[in-house]
Coordinates of C-alpha atoms and ligand atoms in Angstrom, one line a residue:
M16 CA 117.1 -34.9 -42.7
A17 CA 115.3 -37.8 -42.4
L18 CA 113.2 -35.2 -40.7
E19 CA 113.4 -33.1 -42.4
A20 CA 112.3 -33.8 -45.8
E21 CA 108.8 -35.9 -43.8
T22 CA 108.4 -32.9 -42.6
Q23 CA 108.1 -30.8 -46.0
A24 CA 106.0 -34.2 -47.6
I25 CA 103.7 -33.4 -44.7
V26 CA 103.7 -28.9 -45.3
D27 CA 103.2 -30.2 -49.5
Q28 CA 99.9 -31.5 -48.5
F29 CA 98.6 -28.6 -46.1
E30 CA 99.9 -26.2 -49.4
F31 CA 96.3 -25.0 -51.2
S32 CA 97.2 -22.7 -54.7
D33 CA 96.3 -19.3 -55.9
D34 CA 94.8 -21.6 -58.2
D35 CA 93.0 -23.2 -56.0
V36 CA 91.7 -20.8 -54.0
N37 CA 89.9 -19.2 -57.2
R38 CA 88.8 -22.8 -58.1
A39 CA 86.6 -23.2 -54.9
V40 CA 85.5 -18.4 -54.7
K41 CA 83.8 -19.7 -57.6
E42 CA 82.5 -22.9 -56.3
F43 CA 81.1 -21.4 -53.2
L44 CA 79.2 -18.8 -55.4
R45 CA 77.6 -20.8 -57.0
Q46 CA 76.7 -22.6 -53.8
M47 CA 75.5 -19.8 -52.3
D48 CA 73.7 -19.3 -55.5
E49 CA 71.9 -22.2 -55.1
G50 CA 71.8 -21.8 -51.1
L51 CA 69.0 -18.6 -51.8
R52 CA 67.0 -20.7 -55.2
K53 CA 66.1 -23.6 -52.8
D54 CA 65.3 -25.6 -49.3
G55 CA 68.6 -28.4 -48.4
T56 CA 71.5 -27.5 -50.3
S57 CA 75.0 -27.4 -48.1
L58 CA 75.0 -23.9 -47.8
S59 CA 72.3 -22.7 -46.0
Q60 CA 72.5 -19.8 -46.6
I61 CA 69.0 -19.0 -43.5
P62 CA 67.1 -16.2 -43.9
T63 CA 67.1 -13.9 -40.8
Y64 CA 63.9 -11.6 -41.3
V65 CA 66.6 -9.2 -40.6
T66 CA 66.2 -6.2 -43.5
A67 CA 68.7 -3.3 -42.5
V68 CA 71.5 -3.0 -39.5
P69 CA 71.2 -0.3 -36.5
N70 CA 73.2 2.5 -37.3
G71 CA 74.7 3.4 -33.7
S72 CA 72.6 5.8 -32.4
E73 CA 70.1 2.6 -30.5
K74 CA 69.9 3.0 -26.9
G75 CA 68.4 0.9 -23.6
L76 CA 69.6 -2.1 -21.0
Y77 CA 68.5 -5.3 -22.4
M78 CA 70.4 -8.6 -20.9
A79 CA 72.3 -11.4 -23.6
V80 CA 73.0 -15.1 -23.4
D81 CA 75.3 -16.4 -26.0
L82 CA 75.8 -19.9 -25.9
G83 CA 77.7 -21.6 -29.0
G84 CA 81.2 -23.3 -28.0
T85 CA 82.8 -23.7 -25.4
N86 CA 81.7 -20.9 -22.4
F87 CA 78.0 -19.7 -22.0
R88 CA 78.6 -16.1 -21.3
V89 CA 75.8 -14.4 -19.3
C90 CA 75.9 -10.7 -19.9
S91 CA 73.9 -7.0 -19.9
I92 CA 74.2 -4.3 -22.2
Q93 CA 73.7 -0.4 -21.8
L94 CA 73.1 0.9 -25.2
L95 CA 74.5 4.3 -25.2
G96 CA 73.5 5.5 -28.2
N97 CA 76.4 7.0 -30.0
N98 CA 78.3 4.4 -31.4
S99 CA 78.6 2.6 -28.0
F100 CA 78.1 0.6 -25.4
R101 CA 78.5 -0.7 -21.5
H102 CA 78.1 -3.9 -20.7
T103 CA 78.7 -7.1 -17.9
Y104 CA 79.4 -10.8 -18.1
N105 CA 80.0 -13.5 -16.7
K106 CA 81.5 -16.7 -18.6
V107 CA 81.4 -20.4 -17.8
A108 CA 83.0 -23.0 -19.4
I109 CA 79.7 -25.3 -20.3
P110 CA 80.3 -28.8 -18.8
K111 CA 81.4 -31.9 -21.0
H112 CA 78.2 -33.8 -19.9
L113 CA 76.2 -31.1 -20.9
M114 CA 77.5 -30.9 -24.2
V115 CA 76.7 -34.6 -24.9
A116 CA 73.6 -34.6 -22.3
K117 CA 70.0 -37.1 -23.4
T118 CA 67.8 -34.9 -22.6
A119 CA 68.0 -30.9 -23.6
Q120 CA 65.9 -29.8 -20.8
E121 CA 69.3 -31.2 -18.4
L122 CA 71.3 -28.3 -20.9
F123 CA 68.8 -25.6 -20.7
A124 CA 68.3 -25.4 -16.9
F125 CA 72.1 -25.7 -16.3
L126 CA 71.8 -22.4 -18.4
A127 CA 69.0 -20.8 -16.7
L128 CA 70.4 -21.5 -13.5
E129 CA 74.1 -19.5 -15.3
I130 CA 70.9 -16.3 -15.1
K131 CA 69.9 -16.3 -11.6
K132 CA 73.7 -16.0 -11.1
F133 CA 73.8 -13.2 -12.7
L134 CA 71.1 -11.6 -11.7
Q135 CA 72.0 -12.2 -8.2
E136 CA 75.7 -11.2 -9.2
H137 CA 74.9 -7.6 -10.9
H138 CA 71.0 -6.5 -10.9
N139 CA 69.9 -7.8 -7.5
E140 CA 67.9 -4.7 -6.9
D141 CA 65.7 -5.6 -10.0
F142 CA 65.7 -9.3 -9.0
E143 CA 64.6 -8.7 -6.0
H144 CA 62.0 -7.0 -6.9
H145 CA 60.5 -9.4 -8.8
I146 CA 60.6 -11.6 -6.0
R147 CA 59.3 -8.5 -3.9
R148 CA 56.5 -7.5 -6.8
R149 CA 55.6 -11.9 -6.7
M150 CA 55.2 -12.2 -3.2
T151 CA 52.3 -9.8 -2.6
V152 CA 50.6 -10.2 -6.1
S153 CA 48.2 -12.7 -6.5
A154 CA 48.1 -13.1 -9.4
P155 CA 50.2 -13.8 -12.5
E156 CA 49.0 -10.8 -15.1
G157 CA 49.6 -8.8 -12.0
F158 CA 52.6 -7.5 -13.2
R159 CA 53.8 -5.1 -15.7
D160 CA 55.9 -6.6 -18.1
E161 CA 57.9 -3.4 -18.7
H162 CA 60.1 -5.0 -15.2
I163 CA 61.2 -8.1 -17.3
F164 CA 64.5 -7.4 -18.6
R165 CA 64.2 -7.6 -23.1
M166 CA 66.8 -10.3 -23.6
G167 CA 68.9 -11.3 -26.5
F168 CA 69.3 -16.0 -27.2
T169 CA 72.6 -15.6 -29.6
F170 CA 72.2 -19.4 -30.0
S171 CA 75.6 -20.4 -32.7
F172 CA 74.0 -23.9 -34.7
P173 CA 72.3 -23.3 -37.5
V174 CA 68.5 -22.5 -36.3
K175 CA 65.3 -22.3 -38.9
Q176 CA 63.7 -19.1 -38.1
V177 CA 60.8 -18.5 -38.5
G178 CA 60.0 -15.2 -35.5
I179 CA 62.3 -12.9 -33.9
N180 CA 62.0 -14.7 -31.2
K181 CA 61.5 -18.7 -32.0
G182 CA 63.8 -21.4 -34.2
T183 CA 64.2 -24.8 -34.5
L184 CA 67.5 -26.4 -34.0
I185 CA 68.6 -28.3 -37.2
R186 CA 71.2 -29.8 -36.3
W187 CA 74.0 -29.8 -33.4
T188 CA 77.3 -29.1 -34.6
K189 CA 81.0 -28.3 -32.5
G190 CA 81.0 -31.0 -30.0
F191 CA 77.2 -30.6 -29.2
D192 CA 74.8 -33.7 -30.3
I193 CA 71.3 -34.2 -27.7
P194 CA 69.0 -35.6 -30.2
D195 CA 66.6 -34.8 -28.7
A196 CA 66.7 -31.3 -28.9
V197 CA 66.8 -31.2 -32.7
G198 CA 63.6 -29.7 -34.5
K199 CA 62.6 -28.2 -30.8
D200 CA 62.0 -24.3 -30.7
V201 CA 65.9 -23.7 -29.3
C202 CA 63.7 -20.1 -27.4
A203 CA 60.8 -21.8 -26.0
L204 CA 63.3 -24.2 -24.0
L205 CA 65.0 -21.6 -22.4
Q206 CA 61.8 -19.9 -21.5
E207 CA 60.8 -22.6 -20.2
E208 CA 63.8 -23.7 -17.8
I209 CA 63.7 -18.9 -17.0
D210 CA 60.4 -20.2 -16.0
K211 CA 60.9 -22.4 -13.5
L212 CA 62.9 -20.4 -11.5
H213 CA 60.6 -17.4 -11.8
L214 CA 63.3 -15.3 -13.0
P215 CA 62.5 -11.5 -14.7
V216 CA 63.1 -12.5 -18.5
K217 CA 62.5 -12.5 -20.9
V218 CA 63.4 -14.4 -24.4
A219 CA 63.1 -11.7 -27.4
A220 CA 65.0 -12.5 -29.6
L221 CA 67.3 -15.2 -31.1
V222 CA 70.3 -14.2 -32.6
N223 CA 73.2 -16.4 -34.4
D224 CA 77.2 -15.2 -33.2
T225 CA 78.0 -14.6 -37.0
V226 CA 74.7 -11.6 -37.0
G227 CA 74.6 -10.1 -33.5
T228 CA 78.5 -9.9 -34.4
L229 CA 77.3 -8.0 -38.5
M230 CA 74.9 -5.7 -35.7
A231 CA 77.2 -4.9 -33.3
R232 CA 79.8 -3.8 -36.1
S233 CA 77.5 -1.9 -37.6
Y234 CA 76.3 0.0 -34.3
T235 CA 79.8 0.3 -32.9
S236 CA 81.7 0.4 -36.8
P237 CA 82.7 4.6 -37.6
N238 CA 82.2 3.5 -41.0
K239 CA 79.1 5.2 -42.5
H240 CA 78.2 2.6 -44.8
G241 CA 78.2 0.6 -42.3
S242 CA 79.3 -3.6 -42.3
I243 CA 78.1 -5.6 -45.3
L244 CA 79.6 -8.9 -43.1
G245 CA 79.6 -10.7 -39.3
A246 CA 81.8 -13.8 -39.3
I247 CA 83.3 -15.9 -36.8
F248 CA 86.5 -17.9 -37.3
G249 CA 86.5 -19.7 -34.1
T250 CA 85.4 -23.0 -32.2
G251 CA 83.0 -23.1 -35.3
T252 CA 83.0 -21.0 -38.1
N253 CA 80.5 -19.0 -40.0
G254 CA 79.4 -15.8 -41.7
A255 CA 76.4 -13.1 -41.9
Y256 CA 75.6 -11.2 -44.5
I257 CA 73.6 -8.9 -46.7
E258 CA 72.1 -10.1 -49.8
K259 CA 69.6 -8.2 -52.6
L260 CA 65.9 -9.7 -51.8
S261 CA 65.9 -9.6 -55.3
N262 CA 67.7 -12.3 -55.2
L263 CA 66.3 -14.7 -52.8
K264 CA 64.5 -16.5 -54.5
K265 CA 63.5 -19.9 -52.1
G266 CA 59.7 -19.2 -50.2
L267 CA 60.3 -17.2 -46.7
A268 CA 58.1 -18.1 -44.0
G269 CA 57.9 -15.2 -41.3
E270 CA 56.8 -11.6 -42.6
Y271 CA 59.2 -9.2 -43.1
D272 CA 59.6 -6.4 -44.1
D273 CA 60.7 -5.2 -48.5
T274 CA 60.7 -1.4 -47.6
T275 CA 65.2 -1.7 -47.7
G276 CA 65.9 -4.2 -50.5
H277 CA 67.8 -6.3 -48.2
M278 CA 68.1 -9.0 -45.6
V279 CA 70.4 -10.4 -43.6
I280 CA 71.3 -14.4 -44.3
N281 CA 73.4 -16.4 -41.9
T282 CA 75.1 -18.3 -45.1
E283 CA 75.8 -20.9 -42.5
W284 CA 79.5 -21.7 -44.2
G285 CA 80.2 -24.6 -41.9
S286 CA 79.0 -26.5 -44.2
F287 CA 80.5 -25.0 -47.1
D288 CA 80.6 -27.6 -50.0
N289 CA 80.2 -31.4 -48.0
Q290 CA 80.2 -32.9 -51.6
L291 CA 83.8 -32.0 -51.2
N292 CA 84.1 -30.5 -55.4
V293 CA 87.4 -28.3 -54.4
L294 CA 88.0 -28.1 -50.6
P295 CA 91.4 -29.9 -50.0
T296 CA 91.5 -33.2 -48.4
T297 CA 94.7 -34.8 -47.0
K298 CA 95.0 -38.2 -45.5
W299 CA 94.2 -37.3 -42.1
D300 CA 91.0 -35.0 -42.9
D301 CA 90.1 -38.0 -44.1
A302 CA 90.7 -39.4 -40.1
L303 CA 89.6 -36.5 -38.3
E304 CA 85.9 -37.1 -40.4
K305 CA 85.9 -40.4 -38.9
G306 CA 86.1 -40.1 -35.2
S307 CA 83.9 -36.9 -35.5
I308 CA 80.0 -36.7 -34.4
N309 CA 78.5 -35.4 -37.3
P310 CA 80.5 -37.3 -40.6
G311 CA 80.1 -35.7 -43.2
Y312 CA 78.4 -32.3 -42.0
Q313 CA 80.4 -29.0 -41.6
M314 CA 82.9 -30.3 -44.2
Y315 CA 84.8 -27.0 -44.4
E316 CA 84.0 -26.4 -41.3
K317 CA 86.5 -29.1 -40.3
R318 CA 88.8 -27.7 -42.5
V319 CA 88.5 -23.7 -41.1
S320 CA 88.0 -23.7 -37.3
G321 CA 89.3 -24.1 -33.7
M322 CA 88.1 -26.7 -32.6
F323 CA 89.5 -28.9 -35.9
L324 CA 92.7 -27.5 -36.5
G325 CA 93.9 -29.1 -32.7
E326 CA 92.3 -32.0 -33.5
I327 CA 94.8 -32.7 -36.8
L328 CA 97.5 -31.3 -35.4
R329 CA 97.6 -34.2 -33.1
L330 CA 97.7 -36.8 -36.3
V331 CA 99.9 -35.5 -38.0
T332 CA 102.7 -35.1 -34.7
L333 CA 101.0 -39.1 -33.7
E334 CA 102.1 -40.9 -37.7
L335 CA 104.9 -38.4 -37.6
H336 CA 106.0 -40.0 -34.4
N337 CA 104.9 -43.6 -35.3
N338 CA 107.4 -43.2 -38.6
P339 CA 109.7 -46.1 -38.0
N340 CA 112.3 -44.0 -40.2
V341 CA 111.6 -40.4 -39.1
S342 CA 113.2 -39.5 -35.1
F343 CA 110.5 -36.6 -33.8
F344 CA 109.9 -36.2 -30.3
K345 CA 112.5 -40.2 -30.1
D346 CA 114.9 -41.4 -28.0
E347 CA 116.9 -41.8 -29.9
N348 CA 116.9 -37.7 -30.7
S349 CA 118.0 -37.7 -27.3
S350 CA 121.7 -37.6 -28.5
F351 CA 121.4 -34.3 -30.4
N352 CA 119.0 -32.8 -28.1
D353 CA 120.2 -30.2 -26.9
R354 CA 119.0 -30.3 -23.9
G355 CA 121.1 -33.9 -22.6
S356 CA 118.3 -35.3 -21.5
V357 CA 115.0 -37.7 -23.4
T358 CA 112.7 -36.8 -25.6
V359 CA 110.2 -38.7 -23.7
I360 CA 106.9 -38.2 -24.3
D361 CA 104.3 -39.1 -20.7
R362 CA 101.4 -42.2 -20.8
D363 CA 99.1 -39.2 -20.5
S364 CA 100.2 -37.0 -23.2
P365 CA 97.1 -34.6 -24.6
L366 CA 98.4 -36.6 -27.8
Y367 CA 97.1 -40.2 -27.7
K368 CA 93.9 -39.1 -27.2
P369 CA 92.0 -37.8 -29.6
W370 CA 90.8 -34.3 -29.7
G371 CA 93.0 -33.9 -26.3
V372 CA 95.7 -31.1 -28.1
D373 CA 93.8 -27.3 -28.1
T374 CA 94.1 -25.6 -31.1
S375 CA 95.6 -22.3 -28.8
I376 CA 99.4 -24.3 -29.3
M377 CA 99.2 -23.1 -33.0
S378 CA 98.8 -19.6 -32.0
T379 CA 101.8 -20.2 -29.8
A380 CA 104.0 -22.4 -32.4
E381 CA 103.4 -19.1 -34.8
A382 CA 104.1 -17.1 -32.0
D383 CA 107.2 -18.6 -31.3
H384 CA 110.4 -16.6 -33.1
D385 CA 113.0 -16.8 -30.3
P386 CA 116.6 -18.8 -32.3
E387 CA 115.1 -21.6 -29.3
L388 CA 111.8 -21.9 -30.0
S389 CA 111.8 -21.7 -25.5
A390 CA 107.7 -21.1 -25.7
L391 CA 106.8 -24.0 -28.2
R392 CA 108.8 -26.5 -25.7
Q393 CA 107.8 -24.6 -22.8
S394 CA 103.8 -25.0 -24.2
L395 CA 104.9 -29.0 -26.0
E396 CA 106.1 -29.3 -22.2
K397 CA 103.7 -28.0 -19.8
D398 CA 100.6 -28.9 -22.8
L399 CA 101.4 -32.2 -24.6
K400 CA 103.3 -33.7 -21.9
I401 CA 106.0 -34.3 -24.2
Y402 CA 110.0 -34.3 -22.1
A403 CA 112.5 -32.2 -23.3
P404 CA 111.7 -31.9 -27.5
A405 CA 114.4 -31.4 -28.5
Y406 CA 114.9 -28.4 -31.1
E407 CA 114.3 -30.3 -34.9
D408 CA 111.1 -31.1 -33.2
A409 CA 110.2 -28.2 -31.8
L410 CA 110.3 -26.8 -35.1
A411 CA 109.3 -29.5 -36.9
F412 CA 106.0 -29.1 -35.1
K413 CA 105.9 -26.4 -35.9
R414 CA 105.8 -26.2 -40.1
I415 CA 104.1 -28.5 -39.8
S416 CA 101.5 -26.4 -37.4
H417 CA 102.2 -23.5 -39.2
A418 CA 100.6 -25.5 -43.1
I419 CA 97.3 -26.1 -40.9
G420 CA 97.3 -22.8 -40.0
R421 CA 97.9 -21.5 -43.0
R422 CA 95.1 -23.4 -45.0
A423 CA 92.7 -22.4 -42.8
A424 CA 93.4 -19.1 -42.9
R425 CA 93.0 -19.4 -47.3
L426 CA 90.4 -21.2 -46.6
A427 CA 89.4 -18.9 -45.0
A428 CA 89.9 -15.7 -47.4
V429 CA 87.4 -18.0 -49.9
A430 CA 84.2 -17.7 -48.0
I431 CA 85.5 -13.5 -47.3
A432 CA 85.6 -13.3 -51.0
A433 CA 83.0 -14.9 -52.4
V434 CA 80.7 -13.2 -50.0
V435 CA 82.0 -9.8 -51.4
I436 CA 81.8 -10.1 -55.2
Q437 CA 77.9 -12.4 -54.1
T438 CA 78.1 -8.6 -52.4
G439 CA 79.2 -6.2 -55.7
K440 CA 80.7 -3.4 -53.9
L441 CA 83.7 -3.5 -54.6
D442 CA 82.1 -1.9 -57.6
D443 CA 79.0 0.0 -56.8
P444 CA 80.2 3.5 -57.9
E445 CA 78.7 5.2 -54.5
L446 CA 81.6 3.7 -53.1
L447 CA 84.5 4.1 -55.9
G448 CA 88.0 4.0 -52.9
E449 CA 86.3 3.3 -50.5
E450 CA 86.9 1.3 -47.7
I451 CA 84.4 -1.9 -47.6
D452 CA 83.6 -2.9 -44.0
I453 CA 83.8 -6.9 -42.1
G454 CA 83.7 -7.7 -38.1
V455 CA 85.0 -10.9 -37.4
D456 CA 85.1 -12.5 -34.1
G457 CA 86.6 -15.8 -32.9
S458 CA 89.9 -16.9 -31.0
L459 CA 91.6 -17.5 -34.5
V460 CA 91.1 -14.0 -35.3
E461 CA 91.8 -13.6 -32.0
H462 CA 94.8 -14.9 -30.8
Y463 CA 96.4 -16.9 -34.2
P464 CA 100.0 -13.8 -36.2
G465 CA 99.1 -13.8 -38.4
F466 CA 95.9 -14.8 -39.3
R467 CA 94.4 -11.4 -40.8
S468 CA 97.1 -10.7 -43.4
M469 CA 97.6 -14.6 -44.5
I470 CA 94.0 -13.4 -45.1
T471 CA 94.1 -10.3 -46.8
E472 CA 97.5 -11.9 -48.7
A473 CA 94.9 -14.5 -50.0
L474 CA 92.3 -11.9 -50.8
K475 CA 95.2 -10.3 -53.4
I476 CA 95.4 -13.7 -55.4
T477 CA 91.3 -13.6 -56.1
E478 CA 90.0 -12.7 -59.7
G479 CA 87.8 -10.0 -59.4
I480 CA 89.6 -8.8 -56.1
G481 CA 92.7 -8.6 -56.3
E482 CA 94.9 -5.0 -54.5
S483 CA 91.7 -3.6 -54.3
A484 CA 92.0 -6.3 -51.1
N485 CA 93.7 -3.3 -49.2
R486 CA 90.1 -1.6 -49.4
I487 CA 88.8 -3.9 -47.7
K488 CA 88.9 -3.6 -43.9
I489 CA 88.1 -7.0 -41.6
G490 CA 88.2 -5.9 -38.1
L491 CA 88.0 -7.5 -34.8
T492 CA 85.1 -6.8 -33.3
Q493 CA 85.0 -8.9 -29.8
D494 CA 82.0 -9.5 -28.1
G495 CA 80.1 -9.0 -31.0
S496 CA 77.1 -11.4 -30.2
G497 CA 76.3 -9.7 -26.8
V498 CA 76.3 -6.3 -28.1
G499 CA 74.2 -7.8 -31.2
A500 CA 71.9 -10.2 -29.7
A501 CA 70.4 -7.0 -27.6
L502 CA 70.1 -4.6 -29.9
I503 CA 67.4 -7.1 -31.9
A504 CA 66.4 -7.7 -28.7
S505 CA 66.0 -4.0 -28.0
V506 CA 64.2 -4.3 -32.3
A507 CA 61.7 -6.4 -30.6
A508 CA 60.6 -4.4 -27.3
S509 CA 59.7 -2.1 -29.7
M510 CA 58.3 -5.1 -31.6
E511 CA 55.3 -5.7 -28.7
K512 CA 54.6 -1.9 -28.6
N513 CA 53.6 -2.1 -32.3
T514 CA 52.9 -5.8 -32.9
S515 CA 52.4 -4.4 -37.1
N516 CA 56.2 -2.8 -37.0
V517 CA 58.2 -6.8 -38.6
D518 CA 60.8 -4.1 -39.2
Y519 CA 62.7 -4.8 -35.6
I520 CA 65.8 -3.5 -37.8
G521 CA 64.9 -0.5 -39.9
E522 CA 62.7 0.7 -36.4
L523 CA 66.5 0.9 -34.3
R524 CA 67.0 3.7 -37.4
S525 CA 64.0 5.7 -36.1
T526 CA 65.0 5.6 -32.5
V527 CA 66.2 7.9 -29.9
K528 CA 69.0 10.0 -31.3
A529 CA 71.5 10.2 -28.2
E530 CA 72.9 12.6 -26.0
P531 CA 76.3 13.0 -26.4
S532 CA 77.1 11.3 -23.6
A533 CA 80.0 11.8 -20.2
V534 CA 81.0 8.8 -19.1
D535 CA 83.7 6.1 -19.9
E536 CA 81.4 4.6 -21.8
K537 CA 83.2 1.9 -24.5
A538 CA 83.4 1.7 -27.7
A539 CA 84.1 -1.4 -29.1
S540 CA 87.2 0.1 -31.7
D541 CA 88.8 -1.3 -34.3
Ligands
LIG618 C1 77.4 -23.2 -35.7 C2 77.3 -21.6 -37.3 C3 77.7 -21.6 -36.2 C4 79.2 -21.1 -36.3 C5 80.0 -20.2 -35.0 C6 78.4 -23.1 -36.5 O1 79.2 -24.2 -35.9 O2 76.9 -24.0 -37.2 O3 75.3 -21.5 -36.4 O4 77.8 -19.5 -36.4 O5 80.0 -22.0 -35.7 O6 79.8 -20.2 -33.5

């Protein structure tokens, strides 16, 4: 009984009510506006110089790399021009020591090496050909540029972008911490290491994963009005949306084409409300904050995204376990234990290690509807080294996990609601009754059961949206960052031919309409 009451008390602290949602949406809109007016605000609202989204007719072979979470991905993408693409990719986990390396060079050298391996594995002919050319042509000017792969670099950290392939790192997030890289041009850092290995690759475009997701969604989405938002709910969280140029009041450093009247803005919403005007804060959020490498930053992200939810759950679980008034994952419970054996937490359990609990266990807990919670109990044993957990304990764990996940989903809805309201699309007379399309990616939206439906449920109680929430289509856009980066790289390539053309996405629209293709191409759907 004590366990049930304590669990309920914890669950209550993660409640984010309808009123809380509405208050937070208003504050989000206020902070969005502030970010459009000046630099240095908590919601950065970074202009991307992308002034339109693709229409699906773009073609060509490009490379893309993606750095932004636990993995580094290298891919080549064939844009087929009929809303579809084919791609090949390699994925490798980023060694932990490189995420906190002394110098940026160590990390970028590793990335360049992975690019080399990918080329050797999947494009060996081009690679060998390039090496032969280098050996036979004495002057580097002798190489013809068109033999070089154009690569989009999806770099998913806050960057002050000053050109299509130029941008300086503002700060690291998501567990990366290499102070040496802050303030440096990340494209130049990567190109330097690529050149050291003599690879036939040019870093042609710098792209945030949310911008890539928005581009990819627009390329593959059947919605004739394109998408208005690309959002990530994965290791980190962020969104990029299409804003009216007239609302963008702060100065822009680079050139851009203003004919579309719009620009894609990278909100960097992970840092929404760093000042904690409306974000909920439990004592476990505080504890996480103290142990984080960037206290005071990414306050919204720390309540919403995959890198952090597992840690909140770990902190709560440990506290409940240590509560002398409650029997939770403890020996005393063995008499009630339906397994008939003693519950033991291994000394080596991830529960005892800061950041040791992977958020994926929350998906297992959420998905487990078995009367004995078998899958969750197996995972508690295998992943958390809690042996012979009782049914009651697993149930308490599931309820706490659900409360943390539900708060995250409702907070996610706050950002989506604010962006939808800001764009005014629901009230656009030209779109009456039509779907408003949003592309999302990331482990939470992909794997956490019900994450999207909890978002929709919260949208329905948001003032200014209500039942129109049914018109908001939240579609999974997988590998968006790769395809989106390729799309921007394709425009960058066309800009090289005509340097006076700065509307590099608008330019995409004018590329030759594709012949209908008979190949079994992969079109992203959903
Ligand atoms: C970064 C964003 C990124 C997001 C999702 C955040 O931590 O600051 O740039 O888009 O994670 O990957």
